[in-house]
Short mmCIF file of C-alpha atoms in Angstrom, two decimals:
data_model
loop_
_atom_site.label_atom_id
_atom_site.label_comp_id
_atom_site.label_asym_id
_atom_site.label_seq_id
_atom_site.Cartn_x
_atom_site.Cartn_y
_atom_site.Cartn_z
CA MET A 1225 -5.30 2.88 11.49
CA ALA A 1226 -9.17 3.06 10.87
CA VAL A 1227 -10.34 0.05 7.70
CA ILE A 1228 -12.97 1.76 5.53
CA ARG A 1229 -14.98 -0.35 3.34
CA ASN A 1230 -16.68 1.38 -0.38
CA PRO A 1231 -15.98 5.06 0.71
CA LYS A 1232 -16.26 8.07 -0.24
CA VAL A 1233 -12.81 9.16 -1.45
CA ASN A 1234 -11.88 12.66 -0.39
CA ALA A 1235 -10.07 14.37 -2.36
CA SER A 1236 -7.88 17.67 -0.19
CA PRO A 1237 -4.15 17.27 0.06
CA HIS A 1238 -2.26 14.89 1.11
CA ALA A 1239 0.80 15.36 3.47
CA VAL A 1240 1.70 12.79 6.24
CA SER A 1241 3.13 15.93 9.05
CA GLY A 1242 1.41 15.83 13.33
CA LYS A 1243 -1.95 15.10 12.87
CA ALA A 1244 -2.75 14.57 9.01
CA LYS A 1245 -3.09 11.53 7.85
CA ASP A 1246 -3.50 10.46 4.18
CA ASP A 1247 -6.67 8.05 3.23
CA VAL A 1248 -4.15 4.84 1.26
CA LEU A 1249 -6.89 2.32 -1.36
CA LEU A 1250 -7.21 -1.07 -1.90
CA SER A 1251 -7.92 -0.40 -5.92
CA ARG A 1252 -4.85 1.67 -6.45
CA CYS A 1253 -2.57 -1.41 -5.40
CA GLU A 1254 -2.39 -2.24 -9.41
CA TYR A 1255 0.54 -4.26 -10.18
CA LYS A 1256 2.09 -2.35 -13.17
CA SER A 1257 -1.33 -0.39 -13.56
CA ALA A 1258 -0.45 2.01 -16.97
CA VAL A 1259 -4.05 3.91 -14.92
CA THR A 1260 -1.12 4.75 -11.62
CA ARG A 1261 0.99 4.24 -12.46
CA LYS A 1262 2.64 6.92 -9.57
CA SER A 1263 -0.11 6.46 -6.50
CA LEU A 1264 0.21 7.64 -3.00
CA THR A 1265 -1.11 4.77 -2.39
CA VAL A 1266 1.74 2.80 -3.67
CA HIS A 1267 4.42 5.19 -1.83
CA HIS A 1268 2.12 4.60 1.20
CA VAL A 1269 2.64 0.35 0.55
CA GLN A 1270 6.47 0.88 0.17
CA ARG A 1271 6.97 2.55 3.20
CA ARG A 1272 5.20 0.82 5.46
CA LEU A 1273 6.75 -2.50 3.86
CA ILE A 1274 10.59 -0.80 4.59
CA GLU A 1275 9.22 0.06 8.17
CA LEU A 1276 8.27 -3.67 9.01
CA GLY A 1277 12.28 -5.05 7.55
CA TYR A 1278 11.35 -5.83 3.71
CA THR A 1279 14.13 -3.96 2.11
CA GLU A 1280 13.81 -5.07 -1.43
CA VAL A 1281 11.01 -2.48 -2.60
CA VAL A 1282 13.41 0.37 -1.96
CA ALA A 1283 14.94 0.10 -5.13
CA GLU A 1284 11.56 0.53 -6.13
CA LYS A 1285 10.26 2.82 -3.88
CA ASP A 1286 8.36 5.55 -6.13
CA GLY A 1287 4.82 5.22 -6.21
CA TRP A 1288 4.42 2.34 -8.67
CA TYR A 1289 3.84 -0.80 -7.76
CA ALA A 1290 6.46 -3.07 -9.93
CA ASP A 1291 8.39 -6.66 -9.75
CA ALA A 1292 10.24 -5.51 -6.05
CA THR A 1293 7.01 -4.81 -5.00
CA ARG A 1294 5.64 -7.32 -5.69
CA ASP A 1295 8.14 -9.55 -4.55
CA ALA A 1296 7.84 -8.14 -0.90
CA VAL A 1297 4.47 -8.19 -0.68
CA ALA A 1298 4.41 -12.21 -1.32
CA LYS A 1299 7.37 -11.95 1.75
CA PHE A 1300 5.34 -10.40 3.26
CA GLN A 1301 2.19 -12.02 2.13
CA ALA A 1302 3.81 -15.74 3.76
CA THR A 1303 5.18 -13.49 6.90
CA ILE A 1304 1.31 -13.02 7.97
CA GLY A 1305 0.44 -16.83 7.05
CA VAL A 1306 -1.67 -15.72 3.31
CA ASP A 1307 -1.56 -16.73 0.01
CA ALA A 1308 1.60 -15.49 -1.76
CA THR A 1309 0.73 -13.90 -4.43
CA GLY A 1310 2.40 -10.40 -4.25
CA ILE A 1311 -1.05 -9.39 -5.44
CA MET A 1312 -2.93 -7.16 -2.97
CA ASP A 1313 -6.09 -8.05 -1.89
CA ALA A 1314 -8.05 -6.54 1.09
CA ALA A 1315 -6.28 -8.92 4.39
CA THR A 1316 -2.58 -7.94 3.00
CA PHE A 1317 -3.62 -4.03 2.43
CA THR A 1318 -5.00 -4.77 6.13
CA ALA A 1319 -2.53 -5.94 8.15
CA LEU A 1320 0.40 -4.15 6.25
CA PHE A 1321 -1.12 -0.86 7.46
CA ALA A 1322 -1.99 -2.35 10.36
CA GLY A 1323 -0.27 -0.23 13.42
CA ASP A 1324 0.22 2.49 10.84
CA PRO A 1325 -0.73 6.02 12.24
CA ASN A 1326 -0.18 7.89 8.75
CA VAL A 1327 -2.83 6.63 7.50
CA THR A 1328 -6.73 5.17 6.74
CA VAL A 1329 -7.23 2.43 4.81
CA LEU A 1330 -10.02 2.46 1.79
CA LEU A 1331 -11.19 -1.20 1.32
CA ASP A 1332 -12.81 0.47 -2.24
#
């Protein structure tokens, strides 16, 4: 996993297969955002949470950061020893995707 601060966002199509990677942007992890209602980043957050055993997010695996995703993020935060707010911050975002070969983390 690569972490890039203040990135220029790549507008290329997203597809995780083979050696392809998707960009995940911290700014796209807004709780109940009307602007980013469906987000590839949030879809990856949900995928990663499920991979790590936070299965309560399965019912909400739709790319929208709503209640089940917030609850799963809070449990993940408690596990890694940060404030369990359920709100995505840079430390949580980076820890969540540590070791994930499918994404490049962008801290925008």
